[in-house]
XYZ file of C-alpha atoms in Angstrom:
273
model
C 3.784 77.681 54.458
C 6.078 76.239 57.159
C 6.715 78.416 60.248
C 9.823 80.595 60.266
C 12.723 79.358 62.375
C 15.324 81.242 64.393
C 17.896 80.269 61.724
C 15.741 81.890 59.027
C 15.629 85.156 60.997
C 19.399 85.063 61.605
C 20.129 84.430 57.895
C 17.914 87.357 56.908
C 19.677 89.624 59.411
C 23.083 88.676 58.001
C 21.917 89.387 54.432
C 20.605 92.803 55.512
C 24.049 93.744 56.852
C 25.950 92.829 53.680
C 23.709 93.745 50.704
C 26.725 94.451 48.457
C 28.015 90.913 48.950
C 24.601 89.455 48.200
C 24.324 91.592 45.060
C 27.811 90.516 43.942
C 26.910 86.857 44.215
C 23.591 87.462 42.470
C 25.460 89.164 39.618
C 27.883 86.254 39.316
C 24.925 83.843 39.254
C 23.414 85.742 36.313
C 26.697 85.659 34.381
C 27.072 81.961 35.160
C 23.624 81.253 33.739
C 24.607 83.053 30.542
C 27.756 80.965 30.094
C 29.886 82.332 27.239
C 27.257 84.881 26.155
C 28.136 88.449 27.288
C 25.533 90.264 29.397
C 24.997 94.031 29.222
C 25.046 96.339 32.230
C 21.399 97.257 31.585
C 20.351 93.611 31.641
C 22.257 92.998 34.867
C 20.654 96.031 36.525
C 17.235 94.771 35.450
C 17.905 91.221 36.698
C 19.310 92.455 40.022
C 16.546 95.073 40.376
C 19.019 97.795 41.366
C 19.937 101.170 39.776
C 22.258 101.082 36.819
C 24.744 103.322 38.638
C 24.944 100.840 41.516
C 25.433 98.005 39.041
C 28.309 99.866 37.379
C 30.005 100.433 40.751
C 29.606 96.763 41.637
C 31.015 95.674 38.288
C 34.014 97.954 38.776
C 34.932 96.212 42.014
C 34.427 92.735 40.545
C 36.545 93.654 37.506
C 39.381 94.834 39.742
C 39.276 91.437 41.472
C 39.381 89.570 38.169
C 36.075 87.746 38.658
C 34.325 89.690 35.884
C 35.683 90.999 32.575
C 34.319 92.746 29.509
C 33.961 91.023 26.147
C 32.087 91.859 22.941
C 30.252 94.803 24.471
C 29.116 92.919 27.561
C 30.318 91.129 30.673
C 31.327 87.521 31.321
C 32.862 85.651 34.237
C 36.544 86.377 34.808
C 39.527 84.051 34.941
C 40.113 84.517 38.676
C 37.065 82.333 39.265
C 38.949 79.487 37.573
C 41.737 79.901 40.108
C 39.226 79.872 42.947
C 37.539 76.837 41.418
C 40.865 75.072 41.031
C 41.560 75.714 44.705
C 38.227 74.184 45.595
C 38.802 71.194 43.352
C 42.134 70.531 45.033
C 40.236 70.150 48.274
C 37.876 67.472 47.034
C 38.484 63.824 46.343
C 37.504 63.691 42.677
C 40.670 65.117 41.132
C 42.978 63.221 43.480
C 41.124 59.957 42.879
C 41.384 60.540 39.125
C 45.138 61.038 39.404
C 45.509 57.944 41.574
C 43.471 55.872 39.136
C 45.582 57.046 36.191
C 48.736 55.948 37.994
C 47.289 52.566 38.908
C 45.629 51.667 35.594
C 48.192 50.613 32.980
C 45.692 49.675 30.273
C 45.446 53.277 29.018
C 49.015 54.347 29.794
C 49.684 55.114 26.113
C 46.832 57.596 25.946
C 46.325 61.083 27.335
C 43.426 61.074 29.785
C 41.426 64.083 30.949
C 38.859 64.820 33.628
C 36.194 67.438 32.940
C 33.166 68.840 34.735
C 29.974 70.343 33.355
C 29.404 73.980 34.222
C 26.066 75.612 34.844
C 25.699 76.575 31.187
C 26.935 75.034 27.948
C 30.630 74.923 28.812
C 32.929 72.101 29.865
C 35.727 72.843 32.346
C 38.834 70.650 32.248
C 40.160 70.069 35.767
C 42.883 67.434 35.434
C 45.046 65.625 32.868
C 47.421 62.677 32.625
C 49.720 62.785 29.593
C 50.120 59.465 27.788
C 53.180 57.861 26.258
C 51.827 58.660 22.798
C 52.063 62.393 22.178
C 48.917 64.179 20.975
C 48.233 67.872 20.559
C 45.219 68.973 22.588
C 43.050 72.067 22.351
C 41.889 71.790 25.941
C 43.979 72.829 28.922
C 43.376 72.394 32.643
C 41.303 75.361 33.779
C 40.015 76.035 30.263
C 36.328 76.082 29.358
C 35.289 74.717 25.948
C 31.823 74.604 24.316
C 30.156 71.316 25.232
C 28.982 70.667 21.666
C 32.611 70.385 20.472
C 33.811 67.805 22.996
C 33.301 64.150 23.819
C 33.224 65.048 27.510
C 30.459 67.598 26.953
C 28.380 65.151 24.952
C 28.885 62.388 27.543
C 27.675 64.592 30.386
C 24.804 66.280 28.565
C 23.534 62.908 27.358
C 22.765 62.075 30.991
C 20.370 65.025 31.332
C 16.705 65.155 30.254
C 16.184 66.915 26.928
C 14.328 69.765 28.668
C 17.369 70.462 30.876
C 19.649 70.401 27.851
C 17.436 72.848 25.928
C 17.637 75.246 28.892
C 21.429 75.231 28.489
C 21.953 75.323 24.736
C 22.858 78.643 23.059
C 20.329 80.644 21.111
C 20.020 80.703 17.344
C 23.289 81.678 15.678
C 25.240 81.535 18.953
C 26.639 78.011 18.712
C 30.449 78.055 18.716
C 32.605 75.825 16.500
C 36.253 74.900 17.053
C 36.703 73.058 13.740
C 34.730 72.542 10.548
C 33.413 69.279 12.049
C 31.988 70.842 15.218
C 28.235 70.286 15.537
C 26.405 73.623 15.542
C 22.924 72.520 14.483
C 20.604 71.866 17.470
C 18.737 68.986 15.802
C 21.971 67.295 14.752
C 23.306 67.735 18.280
C 20.283 66.082 19.908
C 20.567 63.223 17.398
C 24.214 62.857 18.419
C 23.242 62.714 22.101
C 20.801 59.914 21.292
C 23.675 57.948 19.769
C 25.762 58.600 22.879
C 23.011 57.193 25.071
C 22.696 54.101 22.893
C 26.402 53.230 22.824
C 27.232 54.320 26.379
C 30.097 56.647 25.494
C 30.679 59.793 23.465
C 33.007 60.443 20.531
C 34.647 63.671 19.397
C 35.701 63.099 15.783
C 38.005 66.057 15.059
C 35.342 68.384 16.476
C 37.594 70.098 19.027
C 40.921 69.819 17.179
C 41.852 68.664 13.703
C 43.647 65.345 13.615
C 42.435 64.317 17.068
C 39.638 62.052 18.300
C 38.464 61.651 21.890
C 36.269 59.095 23.604
C 34.491 59.876 26.869
C 32.165 58.455 29.500
C 30.361 60.303 32.286
C 30.038 59.811 36.010
C 28.142 61.444 38.834
C 30.285 63.313 41.356
C 27.775 63.064 44.182
C 24.849 60.890 45.125
C 21.885 61.824 42.984
C 23.992 64.475 41.252
C 22.867 66.202 38.061
C 24.084 69.078 35.966
C 27.076 70.505 37.793
C 27.182 67.162 39.658
C 28.411 65.443 36.504
C 31.975 64.766 35.410
C 33.510 62.888 32.493
C 36.716 61.009 31.771
C 38.160 61.044 28.260
C 40.994 59.416 26.325
C 42.563 60.913 23.188
C 43.847 59.246 20.046
C 45.208 60.623 16.786
C 42.825 60.457 13.837
C 44.950 57.953 11.825
C 44.736 55.528 14.755
C 41.011 56.025 15.340
C 39.783 52.857 13.672
C 36.353 51.490 14.466
C 37.906 48.681 16.486
C 40.163 51.070 18.407
C 37.363 53.497 19.229
C 35.151 50.632 20.415
C 37.929 49.325 22.657
C 38.605 52.788 24.072
C 34.878 53.270 24.655
C 34.728 50.128 26.767
C 37.881 51.138 28.635
C 36.758 54.676 29.405
C 33.399 53.423 30.657
C 35.235 51.133 33.041
C 37.474 53.968 34.254
C 34.507 56.316 34.761
C 32.628 53.632 36.689
C 35.649 52.983 38.929
C 36.169 56.688 39.550
C 32.500 57.091 40.418
C 32.782 54.136 42.811
C 35.793 55.696 44.513
C 34.041 58.998 45.171
C 30.921 57.207 46.376
C 28.548 58.425 43.681
C 25.608 56.759 42.057
C 26.259 54.941 38.758
C 25.602 57.034 35.666
C 25.462 54.459 32.880
C 22.983 51.705 33.593
């Protein structure tokens, strides 16, 4: 074991002075791990190793701040965290570089383009959008989280993770969410789909998030050596009647190029070899 440093002792002293803050962040970490699955107060108390009464008091404060809310008999992360996350994202280069690239690149001007990031669980968070000249009706909105299995962006990012990491994220039996009748909710079918994504180099959402809409997406790393929450994806949308094999192939090549350029601009490692 390495010797303790002065910094270690100072960090421990700070934590001892603000145990409520440390517990609050630990609680948020647990809810983040659970993704869209509600967590009971009893489970949180057990995970935090604190009395249930203390957990209830902590939850009350976090609820009043909008960072935690109740759903289906349990607790999930609250919407105020999206606002905080959006504030953080405005301070980093990724979103701004995406917007700049959309303005500069005329090849996809007809199509709506989106930028998404992979959360710590099985959700995709959309962080930016450029509306195209061709109008399409989207299910996703900036700041909205959507199940990764229903989206091209989710597939593109998850395909870059080892299968063991993906299995640690996927919902339990009977907990897979579907947005349309075409959404993939079978684990084996989903892993087979990810294999196809890896082979072709881009992901396809064929009316799996919204009826009448197809999306094509490619992933990029948002930091050197980044994985998991260090992944992002760019997507383009096209109406189902226009989603011919030739058109999807062309969009796949284009979105790979855009993702590679965006990754280059933020100084990340290449994702697709």
